[in-house]
Structure formats: C-alpha cells, structure tokens
Short mmCIF file of C-alpha atoms in Angstrom, two decimals:
data_model
loop_
_atom_site.label_atom_id
_atom_site.label_comp_id
_atom_site.label_asym_id
_atom_site.label_seq_id
_atom_site.Cartn_x
_atom_site.Cartn_y
_atom_site.Cartn_z
CA GLU A 10 147.30 87.92 88.43
CA ALA A 11 148.99 91.57 88.36
CA GLY A 12 146.87 94.11 86.25
CA VAL A 13 148.26 96.66 83.74
CA ALA A 14 150.78 99.04 85.14
CA GLN A 15 151.02 102.68 84.31
CA SER A 16 153.26 105.43 85.32
CA PRO A 17 153.17 108.18 86.29
CA ARG A 18 149.62 108.53 87.56
CA TYR A 19 149.28 112.39 87.23
CA LYS A 20 151.46 114.77 85.22
CA ILE A 21 151.29 118.56 84.70
CA ILE A 22 153.24 120.27 82.26
CA GLU A 23 153.55 123.68 80.39
CA LYS A 24 152.47 123.60 76.75
CA ARG A 25 155.33 123.01 74.34
CA GLN A 26 157.14 120.87 76.98
CA SER A 27 157.37 116.98 76.35
CA VAL A 28 156.04 114.09 78.47
CA ALA A 29 156.34 110.51 78.32
CA PHE A 30 154.00 107.86 79.95
CA TRP A 31 154.81 104.17 80.51
CA CYS A 32 152.65 100.87 80.41
CA ASN A 33 153.52 97.66 81.67
CA PRO A 34 150.88 95.03 80.33
CA ILE A 35 149.53 91.75 81.89
CA SER A 36 152.15 89.10 81.53
CA GLY A 37 151.53 87.24 78.29
CA HIS A 38 149.23 89.56 76.68
CA ALA A 39 150.44 90.18 73.23
CA THR A 40 148.12 93.03 72.25
CA LEU A 41 148.68 96.51 73.83
CA TYR A 42 146.70 99.83 73.20
CA TRP A 43 146.99 103.46 74.06
CA TYR A 44 143.64 105.39 74.33
CA GLN A 45 143.25 108.93 74.92
CA GLN A 46 140.14 109.83 77.22
CA ILE A 47 139.00 113.55 77.24
CA LEU A 48 136.61 114.42 80.02
CA GLY A 49 133.01 113.42 79.39
CA GLN A 50 134.02 111.34 76.38
CA GLY A 51 134.65 107.67 75.35
CA PRO A 52 138.33 106.41 75.10
CA LYS A 53 139.73 107.18 71.70
CA LEU A 54 142.23 104.63 70.33
CA LEU A 55 145.72 106.09 69.47
CA ILE A 56 147.70 103.12 68.78
CA GLN A 57 147.55 99.22 68.96
CA PHE A 58 150.50 96.98 68.95
CA GLN A 59 150.61 93.21 68.50
CA ASN A 60 153.74 92.08 70.14
CA ASN A 61 156.27 94.66 69.20
CA GLY A 62 154.43 95.65 65.73
CA VAL A 63 152.07 98.40 64.99
CA VAL A 64 148.75 97.28 64.09
CA ASP A 65 147.00 100.48 63.72
CA ASP A 66 148.04 104.08 64.38
CA SER A 67 145.74 105.82 62.20
CA GLN A 68 144.28 108.04 64.77
CA LEU A 69 147.66 109.08 66.35
CA PRO A 70 148.95 112.55 65.66
CA LYS A 71 152.29 111.56 64.44
CA ASP A 72 153.67 115.16 64.24
CA ARG A 73 153.77 115.12 68.27
CA PHE A 74 153.05 111.93 69.24
CA SER A 75 154.97 108.66 69.28
CA ALA A 76 154.88 105.38 70.82
CA GLU A 77 157.02 102.12 71.00
CA ARG A 78 156.86 98.80 72.48
CA LEU A 79 160.48 97.26 72.92
CA LYS A 80 160.81 93.59 73.02
CA GLY A 81 157.02 93.10 72.82
CA VAL A 82 156.36 94.07 76.71
CA ASP A 83 156.54 97.38 78.00
CA SER A 84 155.48 100.51 76.05
CA THR A 85 155.95 104.24 76.29
CA LEU A 86 153.94 107.00 74.65
CA LYS A 87 155.52 110.24 74.18
CA ILE A 88 153.98 113.88 73.39
CA GLN A 89 156.50 116.41 72.16
CA PRO A 90 155.52 119.54 72.23
CA ALA A 91 152.50 119.09 74.22
CA LYS A 92 149.42 121.09 73.28
CA LEU A 93 146.60 122.31 75.68
CA GLU A 94 144.14 120.09 73.92
CA ASP A 95 146.38 117.22 74.71
CA SER A 96 144.96 117.52 78.58
CA ALA A 97 143.28 114.11 78.89
CA VAL A 98 143.82 110.74 80.58
CA TYR A 99 145.94 108.30 78.76
CA LEU A 100 144.84 104.77 79.01
CA CYS A 101 146.78 101.73 78.64
CA ALA A 102 145.16 98.45 77.84
CA SER A 103 146.23 95.13 77.19
CA SER A 104 144.64 91.74 75.67
CA PRO A 105 145.70 88.07 75.32
CA TRP A 106 143.88 88.40 71.67
CA PRO A 107 142.55 91.54 70.17
CA TYR A 108 139.08 91.21 71.86
CA GLU A 109 138.79 91.38 75.63
CA GLN A 110 140.74 94.47 76.96
CA TYR A 111 142.07 95.16 80.48
CA PHE A 112 142.78 98.71 81.26
CA GLY A 113 145.59 100.36 83.43
CA PRO A 114 144.64 103.15 85.85
CA GLY A 115 145.71 105.76 83.37
CA THR A 116 147.78 108.77 83.61
CA ARG A 117 145.90 112.10 84.10
CA LEU A 118 147.94 114.81 81.82
CA THR A 119 147.27 118.60 82.31
CA VAL A 120 148.80 120.84 80.12
CA THR A 121 148.86 124.46 81.12
CA GLY B 18 135.12 103.89 60.01
CA GLU B 19 132.48 102.38 62.65
CA ASN B 20 129.95 105.16 63.74
CA VAL B 21 128.76 104.30 67.32
CA GLU B 22 125.79 105.90 69.25
CA GLN B 23 124.37 104.98 72.58
CA HIS B 24 120.90 105.72 73.75
CA PRO B 25 120.19 107.33 76.20
CA SER B 26 122.98 109.54 77.12
CA THR B 27 121.78 109.79 80.71
CA LEU B 28 119.50 107.60 82.63
CA SER B 29 118.22 107.79 86.22
CA VAL B 30 116.45 104.89 87.97
CA GLN B 31 115.19 103.92 91.34
CA GLU B 32 117.09 101.39 93.07
CA GLY B 33 115.73 97.86 92.42
CA ASP B 34 114.34 98.89 89.04
CA SER B 35 115.80 97.71 85.66
CA ALA B 36 117.93 99.80 83.17
CA VAL B 37 118.38 99.22 79.44
CA ILE B 38 121.17 100.89 77.30
CA LYS B 39 121.16 100.47 73.55
CA CYS B 40 124.33 100.77 71.25
CA THR B 41 123.76 101.34 67.38
CA TYR B 42 126.67 100.59 65.19
CA SER B 43 127.45 101.02 61.47
CA ASP B 44 130.07 98.43 60.45
CA SER B 45 127.91 95.06 59.56
CA ALA B 46 131.11 93.14 59.61
CA SER B 47 131.46 93.78 63.81
CA ASN B 48 131.62 90.68 65.44
CA TYR B 49 132.34 91.31 69.14
CA PHE B 50 130.22 93.30 71.26
CA PRO B 51 131.42 94.48 74.68
CA TRP B 52 130.07 96.68 77.20
CA TYR B 53 132.27 98.51 79.64
CA LYS B 54 131.73 100.26 83.06
CA GLN B 55 133.68 103.31 84.12
CA GLU B 56 133.14 104.55 87.69
CA LEU B 57 134.13 108.26 88.37
CA GLY B 58 137.93 108.56 88.39
CA LYS B 59 138.55 105.00 87.56
CA ARG B 60 139.52 102.68 84.59
CA PRO B 61 136.97 101.10 82.32
CA GLN B 62 136.27 97.72 83.15
CA LEU B 63 134.79 94.89 80.92
CA ILE B 64 131.52 93.76 82.40
CA ILE B 65 129.87 91.51 79.81
CA ASP B 66 130.59 90.90 76.07
CA ILE B 67 129.09 88.76 73.21
CA ARG B 68 130.10 87.34 69.98
CA SER B 69 128.32 87.53 66.82
CA ASN B 70 127.39 83.87 66.88
CA VAL B 71 125.17 84.28 70.08
CA GLY B 72 122.04 86.53 70.50
CA GLU B 73 122.03 86.83 74.14
CA LYS B 74 124.44 86.29 77.27
CA LYS B 75 123.51 86.65 80.85
CA ASP B 76 125.63 87.17 83.81
CA GLN B 77 123.92 87.38 87.27
CA ARG B 78 122.16 90.93 87.15
CA ILE B 79 123.53 91.96 83.80
CA ALA B 80 122.71 90.69 80.42
CA VAL B 81 123.41 91.70 76.86
CA THR B 82 121.30 91.08 73.70
CA LEU B 83 122.11 91.27 70.08
CA ASN B 84 120.46 92.18 66.95
CA LYS B 85 122.82 92.06 64.09
CA THR B 86 120.24 92.68 61.58
CA ALA B 87 119.42 95.84 62.98
CA LYS B 88 122.88 96.55 63.98
CA HIS B 89 122.40 97.16 67.48
CA PHE B 90 122.93 95.52 70.92
CA SER B 91 121.81 96.45 74.60
CA LEU B 92 122.81 96.07 78.22
CA HIS B 93 120.19 95.26 80.49
CA ILE B 94 120.81 95.59 84.31
CA THR B 95 118.01 94.16 86.68
CA GLU B 96 117.46 94.93 90.36
CA THR B 97 119.81 98.02 90.26
CA GLN B 98 121.89 98.95 93.08
CA PRO B 99 123.42 102.29 93.93
CA GLU B 100 127.11 100.62 93.05
CA ASP B 101 125.78 100.40 89.58
CA SER B 102 125.97 104.16 89.19
CA ALA B 103 128.76 104.91 86.41
CA VAL B 104 129.16 105.73 82.84
CA TYR B 105 128.72 102.55 80.45
CA PHE B 106 130.49 102.44 77.13
CA CYS B 107 129.94 99.92 74.27
CA ALA B 108 132.62 99.30 71.78
CA PRO B 109 131.55 97.17 68.95
CA TYR B 110 134.55 95.76 67.16
CA ASN B 111 135.37 94.09 63.68
CA TYR B 112 138.63 92.13 63.76
CA GLY B 113 141.12 93.82 61.53
CA GLN B 114 139.77 97.22 62.34
CA ASN B 115 140.09 99.42 65.44
CA PHE B 116 138.10 99.64 68.45
CA VAL B 117 135.66 102.55 68.54
CA PHE B 118 134.08 103.34 71.95
CA GLY B 119 130.54 104.75 71.95
CA PRO B 120 130.06 108.37 73.78
CA GLY B 121 128.82 106.76 76.88
CA THR B 122 125.63 106.45 79.00
CA ARG B 123 125.71 107.89 82.57
CA LEU B 124 123.57 105.73 84.81
CA SER B 125 122.49 107.07 88.18
CA VAL B 126 120.56 104.74 90.49
CA LEU B 127 118.84 106.75 93.04
CA PRO B 128 118.20 105.14 96.71
#
C-alpha cells in the first residue's frame, strides 16, 4: 500500500511571498489532516477534511492560510503572504476513519 | 479545548532497561489514546493505541495502559534498544473534536 505523498519536500521563500504544498493521501482514506510542526514542538492541527468537506479549521490562520481538497482526494495548503513565524514542517496525514493517522514525509518550509 | 501534558519531557535509560512515559489530559470525553514515535527528521508514526473500553494493550515490547478516572495513559517500553531513541507524542482524542498532540518526550537509549 502506497503511503501519504507530499511535495515539495523542502521550500525556501522570502517573507511576504506565497507558497503551496500538495498532499496525496492513502487511497480510500476519507479523512485528511494538515498539521504545522514547529521545531521542538508537537504537531498542531491546522485543518481536517472529511471527504471534500471541512470538519475543523478552528486553528487555521485564515487571513493568510487556505486549504482545499478537491474531489475528496488530493489537497493543497497555501500560505499568502508568508511570515517568518511560518517556518516549520507541514505534515499531511490521512486515515480511513478519524482515529489512526498515517503521516506523509512533510514539507520543511523556511521563510527568510 | 483539550490540555495535554507529558512527563517526563526527556528520559535517558540504559539499553535493556524499561521506559515509561505518562500523558495526562483534560477532556473526560476522550475515547481514543494513541502514541506516536518520531525519529529525528522523520514523520510521526503510530506505534500503539487504545480505546476507552480497554485498560491495557500490549504489542511485543511496547504497551499502553489507560486510567480514565485519573485521565492519564502511559507508554511502556521494555528491553529498550538504541533504535527506540526518538521523540514520543501522545494525542488523546474525543470524536468530534480536533486532535491535540502533547509536547513530546525525548527518549535516549544509551548503549
């Protein structure tokens, strides 16, 4: 079974620029999550999708972050404009049910 | 929202010894209790989980115990090996709420 795929793996941008991350979940997994993990901390949930509907986005900074999951499969997370404090690893996870989560390799974002 | 704490924040053990990490949570309605392992530069991986109707679950050298009354659950690793060195996260969950990960415990297994 193929795992969760994410791209790019690394990204360096300047503050105020925009960036987008892509995630392809495990086939058949209805639930998809985006997390932000700052160095030395636990993952923080940004948004949760069930199929192509948003279940929870209470911790998503909506003035600069947006996410979508078209056709209930792939998802993109966008930051515009980026700030220095957005430097982190962005993790995508999927699950067949909102319990066991399988994480992708993550995208390491550096904002300079 | 859920408040999650882990103790200790760092733990060093000799190879072959046992390690125990405790996770305390605030939401009494939580009903799913997983532990994740994250090696340096890698993704978090689910290593063991337990549901609220079970008090203990074991998988080879790792086990999880749950005390719902006291609102804590623990990860037990026996016969530790150098490859167990990692950061361990708990993430107690109440269906309908969002996942909240603990701050992590860094385990170092010394050869």
